[in-house]
């Protein structure tokens, strides 16, 4: 089992903030208040310095040479695979595949799983609340293989309709792909129950953990997930690196997604044979520094403790939700009982883009627009939302400053509103 530090040490957000150099910067001449961690997280100095030191003092290629710096780079790179294994409690190190991010991980499963297991008429289930990255790949696969994409509906509170899900499961269902935490609404889905129900129907399950891995304790064995995907940049690590976990018995049957160097055993013009997993799925020179940076990010998160992080972010979520509900003209979207640190909303009579622009001028970074989740926004009756999201470094004072600026913006854009 993975080691969870929990609350062994009191969580000190002001101490944590000192680890993030970007938080000392200004935006438009104002102190930066960063409330967009669901899009991408800021980076602690330990991650930045690890990548810098690697390029300055340790850089070499991996898997391809025996000279000293290459051997050391390979060792460091391989150590991160073990860190990821422990981070999500995967049974085997070789079940961890490095990708460029959650999007590539999902595409890898979509194309490779389809080649191994899908035939015309088979069915794939996704939910109404998915990010575009967990919709578009399956549409492409259904066009290629004449399979059927079915959509699990959600409730008005943006929770998964489990009864409808049960009705959609049939012997034709081959794969269910679902977000652990929905990026537009913050809904934490009951993925363990979904996986159990899918397995009873004979289907496999991919969990999009992009929003969950930085904020929840992930145990793929407890979940019994067949595949689990997440990104480094949302986990306080660098961009350009992600993870796909897959059960060994599935990965060994699935063909490679990319072809090239490093993933081959032997190449002739007549035939190519491939390396065992995970290298079979890691063609080309990998993102070496980014993987090593991911390892540093995991070390950092574990040093704070994931339970402590989750509990702090839940306090921020409760505080922000209560405060926003008291603001005239605010409507919240995504009111599930179980949520991550994401609050999406609209202000009556104001376009989210206008609001985001004004807040940005005040140094406050929030996300606005369709949030790469147009189907769920349409389900909720809107074309655009404003979204705030929390990370390990956010404070009550951040929320207060945001609320003050929000009220100023509404008065500026709608003078008739008063508080």
CSV table of C-alpha atoms in Angstrom, one decimal, residues 38 102 106 124-135 138 150-154 158-162 165 175-195 204-214 216 218 223 225 227-230 234 336 338-340 342 371-373 376 387:
chain,number,residue,atom,x,y,z
A,38,UNK,CA,-7.7,23.0,-12.5
A,102,UNK,CA,-3.8,12.8,-20.0
A,106,UNK,CA,-6.6,8.5,-23.4
A,124,UNK,CA,-18.3,2.5,-25.6
A,125,UNK,CA,-19.9,4.5,-22.7
A,126,UNK,CA,-18.8,7.9,-21.6
A,127,UNK,CA,-20.6,10.4,-19.4
A,128,UNK,CA,-22.3,13.7,-20.3
A,129,UNK,CA,-19.7,15.6,-18.1
A,130,UNK,CA,-16.5,14.6,-19.9
A,131,UNK,CA,-13.7,16.9,-21.0
A,132,UNK,CA,-13.3,17.1,-24.8
A,133,UNK,CA,-10.2,14.9,-24.4
A,134,UNK,CA,-12.4,12.0,-23.2
A,135,UNK,CA,-15.0,12.6,-26.0
A,138,UNK,CA,-13.9,7.9,-28.8
A,150,UNK,CA,-23.4,5.9,-25.7
A,151,UNK,CA,-23.7,8.8,-23.3
A,152,UNK,CA,-24.4,8.3,-19.5
A,153,UNK,CA,-26.7,11.2,-18.5
A,154,UNK,CA,-26.2,13.4,-15.5
A,158,UNK,CA,-24.2,17.5,-12.3
A,159,UNK,CA,-24.0,14.0,-10.7
A,160,UNK,CA,-23.8,10.8,-12.6
A,161,UNK,CA,-27.2,9.1,-13.2
A,162,UNK,CA,-26.2,5.6,-11.9
A,165,UNK,CA,-25.7,3.9,-16.4
A,175,UNK,CA,-15.3,0.0,-22.4
A,176,UNK,CA,-16.4,2.7,-20.0
A,177,UNK,CA,-14.4,5.9,-19.9
A,178,UNK,CA,-15.1,8.4,-17.1
A,179,UNK,CA,-13.6,11.4,-15.3
A,180,UNK,CA,-12.7,10.8,-11.7
A,181,UNK,CA,-13.4,14.5,-11.1
A,182,UNK,CA,-15.2,16.5,-13.7
A,183,UNK,CA,-13.3,19.6,-14.8
A,184,UNK,CA,-16.3,21.9,-15.4
A,185,UNK,CA,-18.4,21.1,-12.3
A,186,UNK,CA,-15.9,19.6,-9.8
A,187,UNK,CA,-18.1,16.5,-9.4
A,188,UNK,CA,-16.3,13.5,-7.8
A,189,UNK,CA,-17.7,10.5,-9.5
A,190,UNK,CA,-18.3,7.2,-7.7
A,191,UNK,CA,-15.7,5.5,-9.8
A,192,UNK,CA,-15.3,2.5,-7.7
A,193,UNK,CA,-18.9,1.6,-8.0
A,194,UNK,CA,-18.9,2.4,-11.7
A,195,UNK,CA,-15.9,0.1,-12.2
A,204,UNK,CA,-13.2,-2.6,-19.0
A,205,UNK,CA,-12.9,0.9,-17.5
A,206,UNK,CA,-10.6,3.9,-18.1
A,207,UNK,CA,-10.6,6.6,-15.5
A,208,UNK,CA,-9.5,10.2,-16.5
A,209,UNK,CA,-7.7,11.2,-13.4
A,210,UNK,CA,-6.4,14.6,-14.6
A,211,UNK,CA,-8.3,16.5,-12.0
A,212,UNK,CA,-8.1,13.8,-9.3
A,213,UNK,CA,-4.5,12.8,-9.0
A,214,UNK,CA,-3.3,16.1,-7.6
A,216,UNK,CA,-7.2,12.8,-3.9
A,218,UNK,CA,-5.4,7.3,-5.8
A,223,UNK,CA,-10.5,0.9,-7.4
A,225,UNK,CA,-9.3,0.3,-12.5
A,227,UNK,CA,-6.7,2.1,-16.9
A,228,UNK,CA,-6.0,5.3,-15.1
A,229,UNK,CA,-4.6,8.5,-16.7
A,230,UNK,CA,-3.3,11.8,-15.4
A,234,UNK,CA,-1.7,19.6,-12.9
A,336,UNK,CA,-22.9,17.6,-6.3
A,338,UNK,CA,-19.1,15.2,-3.4
A,339,UNK,CA,-16.9,17.8,-5.1
A,340,UNK,CA,-13.3,18.7,-5.7
A,342,UNK,CA,-13.7,23.7,-8.4
A,371,UNK,CA,-13.9,24.9,-20.2
A,372,UNK,CA,-13.2,22.3,-22.9
A,373,UNK,CA,-16.5,20.7,-21.9
A,376,UNK,CA,-22.0,19.4,-20.2
A,387,UNK,CA,-14.5,28.9,-12.9
